[in-house]
Coordinates of C-alpha atoms in Angstrom, one line a residue:
Chain A
M1 CA -38.0 52.7 113.5
T2 CA -40.6 53.8 111.7
G3 CA -43.8 51.9 110.9
A4 CA -42.9 52.0 107.1
A5 CA -41.9 48.2 105.5
L6 CA -38.8 48.3 103.8
P7 CA -38.3 48.1 100.5
T8 CA -38.1 45.0 99.0
R9 CA -34.5 44.3 97.8
E10 CA -33.1 41.5 95.8
V11 CA -31.9 38.2 98.1
A12 CA -29.8 35.7 96.5
L13 CA -30.9 32.4 96.8
I14 CA -27.5 31.1 98.0
D15 CA -27.4 33.8 101.0
L16 CA -31.1 32.8 102.1
M17 CA -30.1 29.4 102.2
D18 CA -27.7 29.5 103.9
R19 CA -28.9 31.0 106.9
L20 CA -32.6 28.5 106.2
L21 CA -30.4 25.9 106.7
R22 CA -27.6 26.4 108.8
G23 CA -29.3 29.3 111.4
G24 CA -32.2 30.1 113.2
V25 CA -34.0 28.5 116.1
V26 CA -33.7 24.1 115.7
I27 CA -36.6 22.7 118.1
Q28 CA -37.8 19.9 116.7
G29 CA -41.2 19.6 115.2
Q30 CA -43.7 17.4 116.0
I31 CA -43.5 16.3 112.4
T32 CA -41.4 13.5 112.2
L33 CA -38.2 15.9 111.4
S34 CA -37.5 19.7 110.7
A35 CA -35.1 20.4 107.9
A36 CA -32.4 20.0 111.1
D37 CA -32.7 16.6 110.9
I38 CA -31.2 16.0 107.6
D39 CA -28.1 16.8 107.4
L40 CA -28.0 20.0 105.1
V41 CA -24.4 21.3 105.6
G42 CA -22.6 19.8 103.4
L43 CA -24.2 16.9 101.4
D44 CA -27.7 18.1 100.8
L45 CA -26.1 22.0 100.5
R46 CA -23.5 21.0 97.6
V47 CA -27.0 19.5 96.1
I48 CA -28.7 22.8 96.2
V49 CA -25.6 24.3 95.2
A50 CA -25.4 22.2 92.1
S51 CA -28.8 23.0 91.8
I52 CA -28.8 26.4 92.2
D53 CA -26.3 26.9 89.1
K54 CA -28.7 24.6 86.9
L55 CA -31.8 26.7 87.8
A56 CA -29.7 29.7 87.0
G57 CA -28.8 28.6 83.7
R58 CA -25.1 28.4 84.8
T59 CA -24.6 24.5 84.1
Chain B
M1 CA -62.2 15.1 97.6
E2 CA -59.8 13.6 100.3
M3 CA -59.2 15.4 103.3
T4 CA -55.7 15.7 104.2
E5 CA -54.4 16.3 107.4
L6 CA -53.3 19.9 108.0
G7 CA -50.4 21.0 110.1
L8 CA -48.7 24.0 111.1
Y9 CA -45.0 25.6 109.6
V10 CA -43.2 28.1 111.8
Y11 CA -41.9 31.0 110.0
G12 CA -40.5 32.3 113.4
V13 CA -41.5 33.5 117.4
L14 CA -42.2 37.0 118.3
G15 CA -42.6 38.4 121.7
E16 CA -44.7 41.6 122.5
D17 CA -44.2 44.2 119.8
A18 CA -45.8 41.4 117.8
P19 CA -48.1 43.2 115.1
A20 CA -51.5 43.4 115.6
A21 CA -52.6 41.0 113.3
A22 CA -50.9 38.2 110.8
P23 CA -48.9 39.8 107.7
E24 CA -51.6 39.5 104.8
L25 CA -49.1 37.2 102.7
P26 CA -49.6 33.4 101.7
G27 CA -47.8 30.6 103.5
V28 CA -45.2 27.9 101.8
D29 CA -48.4 26.2 100.8
D30 CA -50.3 28.8 98.2
A31 CA -53.4 27.6 99.5
H32 CA -53.3 28.5 103.4
A33 CA -52.5 32.4 104.5
V34 CA -50.3 33.3 107.2
E35 CA -51.5 33.5 110.9
C36 CA -50.1 34.6 113.7
L37 CA -51.2 32.2 117.0
H38 CA -51.1 33.6 120.1
D39 CA -50.0 32.0 123.0
G40 CA -49.6 34.2 126.5
D41 CA -46.9 37.0 125.7
L42 CA -45.5 35.0 122.3
C43 CA -46.8 35.1 118.8
A44 CA -45.6 32.0 116.2
L45 CA -46.1 33.6 112.5
V46 CA -47.5 29.7 111.2
S47 CA -49.6 28.7 107.9
R48 CA -51.5 25.2 107.5
V49 CA -49.6 22.7 105.2
S50 CA -50.6 19.4 104.5
L51 CA -49.0 16.6 106.8
D52 CA -48.3 14.1 104.0
Q53 CA -45.7 16.7 102.4
F54 CA -44.1 17.0 105.3
E55 CA -43.2 13.4 106.4
E56 CA -39.5 12.2 106.2
Q57 CA -40.1 10.8 102.4
P58 CA -42.1 13.3 100.9
L59 CA -39.8 15.6 102.4
R60 CA -36.4 14.4 101.4
E61 CA -37.9 14.6 97.8
H62 CA -38.5 17.8 98.4
L63 CA -35.8 19.1 99.6
A64 CA -34.4 17.4 96.5
D65 CA -36.4 19.4 94.2
M66 CA -34.9 22.7 93.8
A67 CA -38.0 24.7 92.6
W68 CA -39.5 23.9 95.5
V69 CA -36.5 24.6 97.7
E70 CA -36.3 27.9 96.5
H71 CA -40.2 28.5 96.8
T72 CA -40.6 27.5 100.3
A73 CA -36.9 29.3 100.9
R74 CA -38.4 33.0 99.8
R75 CA -42.0 32.2 101.3
H76 CA -40.1 31.9 104.4
Q77 CA -37.8 34.7 104.4
Q78 CA -41.1 36.7 103.2
V79 CA -43.0 36.3 106.3
L80 CA -40.5 37.5 108.2
D81 CA -39.3 40.4 106.3
S82 CA -42.9 41.9 106.3
V83 CA -42.1 42.1 110.3
L84 CA -38.2 43.1 110.2
H85 CA -39.3 46.8 110.3
R86 CA -41.2 47.0 113.6
C87 CA -39.7 44.0 115.4
T88 CA -36.9 41.2 115.3
P89 CA -38.5 37.6 115.0
L90 CA -36.7 34.9 116.7
P91 CA -36.4 32.8 113.4
M92 CA -37.4 29.2 113.1
R93 CA -34.9 26.8 110.7
L94 CA -36.3 25.8 107.4
C95 CA -38.9 23.1 107.6
T96 CA -40.3 23.2 110.8
V97 CA -43.5 21.8 111.2
Y98 CA -46.1 20.3 113.9
A99 CA -49.0 18.2 113.7
D100 CA -51.3 20.2 115.5
E101 CA -51.8 23.5 117.5
Q102 CA -51.6 22.0 120.5
G103 CA -48.2 20.2 119.6
L104 CA -47.1 24.3 118.9
R105 CA -48.7 25.4 121.9
Q106 CA -46.9 22.5 124.1
M107 CA -43.5 23.4 122.6
L108 CA -43.6 27.2 123.5
D109 CA -44.8 26.7 127.0
A110 CA -41.9 24.7 127.3
R111 CA -39.4 26.8 126.1
R112 CA -41.6 29.8 127.1
Q113 CA -38.1 31.1 129.5
E114 CA -35.8 30.4 126.8
I115 CA -37.7 32.5 123.8
S116 CA -38.9 35.1 125.8
A117 CA -35.0 35.6 126.7
A118 CA -33.5 35.0 123.6
L119 CA -36.5 37.8 122.2
S120 CA -35.7 40.1 124.8
E121 CA -32.0 39.9 123.8
L122 CA -32.6 40.7 120.1
S123 CA -35.0 43.0 120.0
G124 CA -34.1 46.0 118.5
K125 CA -31.2 44.5 116.7
L126 CA -30.9 42.7 113.5
E127 CA -28.4 40.6 111.6
W128 CA -26.6 42.3 108.4
G129 CA -24.0 40.6 105.9
V130 CA -20.7 41.8 104.5
Q131 CA -18.9 39.9 102.0
A132 CA -15.7 40.6 100.2
F133 CA -14.5 39.7 96.5
A134 CA -11.0 39.8 95.4
G135 CA -10.2 40.5 91.8
R136 CA -6.4 40.8 90.8
R137 CA -5.8 44.9 90.0
P138 CA -4.8 44.9 86.2
G139 CA -1.9 47.1 87.5
S140 CA -0.5 45.1 90.1
P141 CA 3.4 43.4 90.3
S142 CA 2.0 39.7 90.0
S143 CA 0.0 40.4 87.1
Q144 CA 2.6 42.2 85.3
A145 CA 4.8 40.0 86.4
A146 CA 2.4 36.8 84.9
R147 CA 2.2 39.1 81.5
A148 CA 5.7 39.9 81.0
G149 CA 6.6 36.1 81.8
G150 CA 4.6 35.5 78.5
A151 CA 6.8 37.4 76.5
V152 CA 10.3 35.5 77.5
A153 CA 11.5 32.7 75.0
T154 CA 14.5 31.2 76.9
G155 CA 14.4 29.0 79.9
T156 CA 15.9 30.4 82.8
A157 CA 14.4 33.5 82.2
Y158 CA 10.8 31.8 81.9
L159 CA 10.9 30.6 85.5
Q160 CA 12.7 33.0 86.7
S161 CA 9.9 35.9 85.4
K162 CA 7.1 32.6 87.1
L163 CA 8.7 33.0 90.4
A164 CA 9.0 36.7 90.5
A165 CA 5.1 36.3 89.7
R166 CA 4.8 34.0 92.2
Q167 CA 6.5 35.6 95.0
A168 CA 4.3 39.0 94.3
G169 CA 1.5 37.0 94.3
E170 CA 2.2 36.0 97.9
A171 CA 2.8 39.4 98.8
E172 CA 0.0 40.6 97.4
Q173 CA -2.4 37.7 98.5
A174 CA -1.1 38.7 102.6
E175 CA -2.0 42.1 102.3
I176 CA -5.3 41.0 100.5
E177 CA -5.8 39.1 103.4
A178 CA -4.7 41.6 106.1
A179 CA -7.3 43.9 104.2
C180 CA -10.2 41.6 104.5
D181 CA -9.2 40.9 108.9
H182 CA -9.5 44.6 108.8
V183 CA -13.0 44.7 107.5
H184 CA -14.1 42.3 110.0
V185 CA -12.7 44.0 112.9
E186 CA -13.6 47.1 111.7
L187 CA -17.3 46.3 111.5
G188 CA -17.0 44.1 114.3
A189 CA -16.4 47.4 116.4
I190 CA -19.7 48.9 115.9
A191 CA -21.8 45.6 115.4
L192 CA -22.9 44.2 118.6
A193 CA -21.3 40.6 117.4
G194 CA -19.7 38.9 114.4
R195 CA -18.8 35.7 113.0
L196 CA -17.1 34.4 109.8
G197 CA -19.2 32.2 107.9
T198 CA -17.9 29.9 105.3
P199 CA -16.7 31.8 101.9
Q200 CA -19.1 30.7 99.5
R201 CA -17.0 29.0 96.3
P202 CA -17.7 30.6 92.7
E203 CA -20.5 27.7 92.1
A204 CA -22.0 29.1 94.7
S205 CA -21.8 33.0 94.6
G206 CA -22.3 32.8 91.3
R207 CA -19.1 35.6 90.7
E208 CA -15.9 34.6 89.2
A209 CA -13.8 36.8 91.6
P210 CA -13.2 34.4 94.9
M211 CA -15.3 35.2 98.0
L212 CA -12.4 36.0 100.8
L213 CA -14.9 37.2 103.4
N214 CA -18.6 35.7 104.6
G215 CA -19.3 37.9 107.5
F216 CA -22.6 38.2 109.5
Y217 CA -23.1 40.7 111.7
L218 CA -25.4 41.5 115.0
V219 CA -25.8 45.2 114.2
S220 CA -28.2 47.8 116.9
N221 CA -31.0 49.2 114.5
E222 CA -29.7 52.2 116.3
Q223 CA -26.1 51.9 114.8
R224 CA -27.4 50.5 111.2
E225 CA -26.7 53.9 109.2
R226 CA -23.4 53.8 111.0
F227 CA -22.5 50.4 110.0
R228 CA -23.6 50.8 106.8
G229 CA -21.6 54.1 106.3
R230 CA -18.6 52.2 107.5
V231 CA -19.0 49.3 105.0
E232 CA -19.4 52.1 102.1
Q233 CA -15.9 53.5 103.7
L234 CA -14.5 50.4 104.1
G235 CA -15.3 49.2 100.3
G236 CA -13.7 52.2 99.3
E237 CA -10.3 51.9 101.0
V238 CA -9.6 48.4 99.6
A239 CA -11.0 49.3 96.5
D240 CA -7.1 49.9 95.5
R241 CA -6.5 46.2 96.6
G242 CA -9.3 45.1 93.8
I243 CA -11.2 44.0 96.5
E244 CA -15.3 44.7 96.6
L245 CA -17.3 44.5 99.5
R246 CA -21.4 43.1 99.2
L247 CA -23.3 44.2 102.0
T248 CA -27.1 42.3 102.5
G249 CA -29.6 42.6 104.9
P250 CA -31.5 43.2 106.8
W251 CA -31.8 39.9 108.1
P252 CA -33.8 38.3 111.1
P253 CA -30.9 37.3 113.2
Y254 CA -30.8 33.6 112.0
N255 CA -27.0 33.9 112.9
F256 CA -27.6 34.9 116.3
V257 CA -30.0 32.6 117.9
P258 CA -28.7 32.4 121.6
A259 CA -28.0 29.1 123.2
G260 CA -31.0 27.8 124.9
A261 CA -33.9 29.0 122.5
G262 CA -34.0 26.2 120.7
E263 CA -32.6 22.6 121.7
A264 CA -28.9 21.7 121.5
R265 CA -27.8 19.7 118.6

């Protein structure tokens, strides 16, 4: 790999949220909870999806 | 001015190939820049945050606020993206926060072996996403039959044309599904690992055309051009079925964190 940074690219929020909320390392933070403790798959993801649409002016 | 306690937001963990200096970026809290916290061979990418924002109730409220979520998510992504050209970070899930440095060091120490093994495993590899969207071809049998059905006046002929349209649609659907299976198999042959995610609904994807494939692939950096080339090739092959492929990435390996690197849940 070269040392050059990758060019910035457009990242769809839904693709990003899916990874950040469902994937990645899950380790209990010292604070009460990490996002993993909130049931973000399912209920909150629907809320987030609905909100994404609102933000994008689609609803 | 009231001093609020600061904690550490963790973006991800790097190994020996971590950059010498932290990326020059603001953290999820604009007021605090990203820092590298070195602990033995490990390097955690962190930034300071006000702890009172990450206690349960405030955090729940923040997570219901789309603007906050988007800001935090994109900052998280930018930090990890900034190192992708030189190493593969072990990405944390959103909102992993430690009360203090000691707590984070304790965690790194306790999980050192698993984290090092995970970093070793993922070194030189990145995640890519391939999605397939299905659109009806204008000249396809089912759309022709549907159009023909609209012009018919008599009851029986109308029902017959509807049946023909449905049957043509089912056959077409089977071909489309087979084409998407083919794409996943072909990409899986180049990737080190492949996983199928739940296809996004139109409200989520922002596209009218249904998503048929939402694939995640772990690809070695040496194979990435070959992988991208194959996606392009396959895109050409499935285009005559009205299928469009969309490549995203590279991503930190959110979907390929080895079991054991985190806590079992």
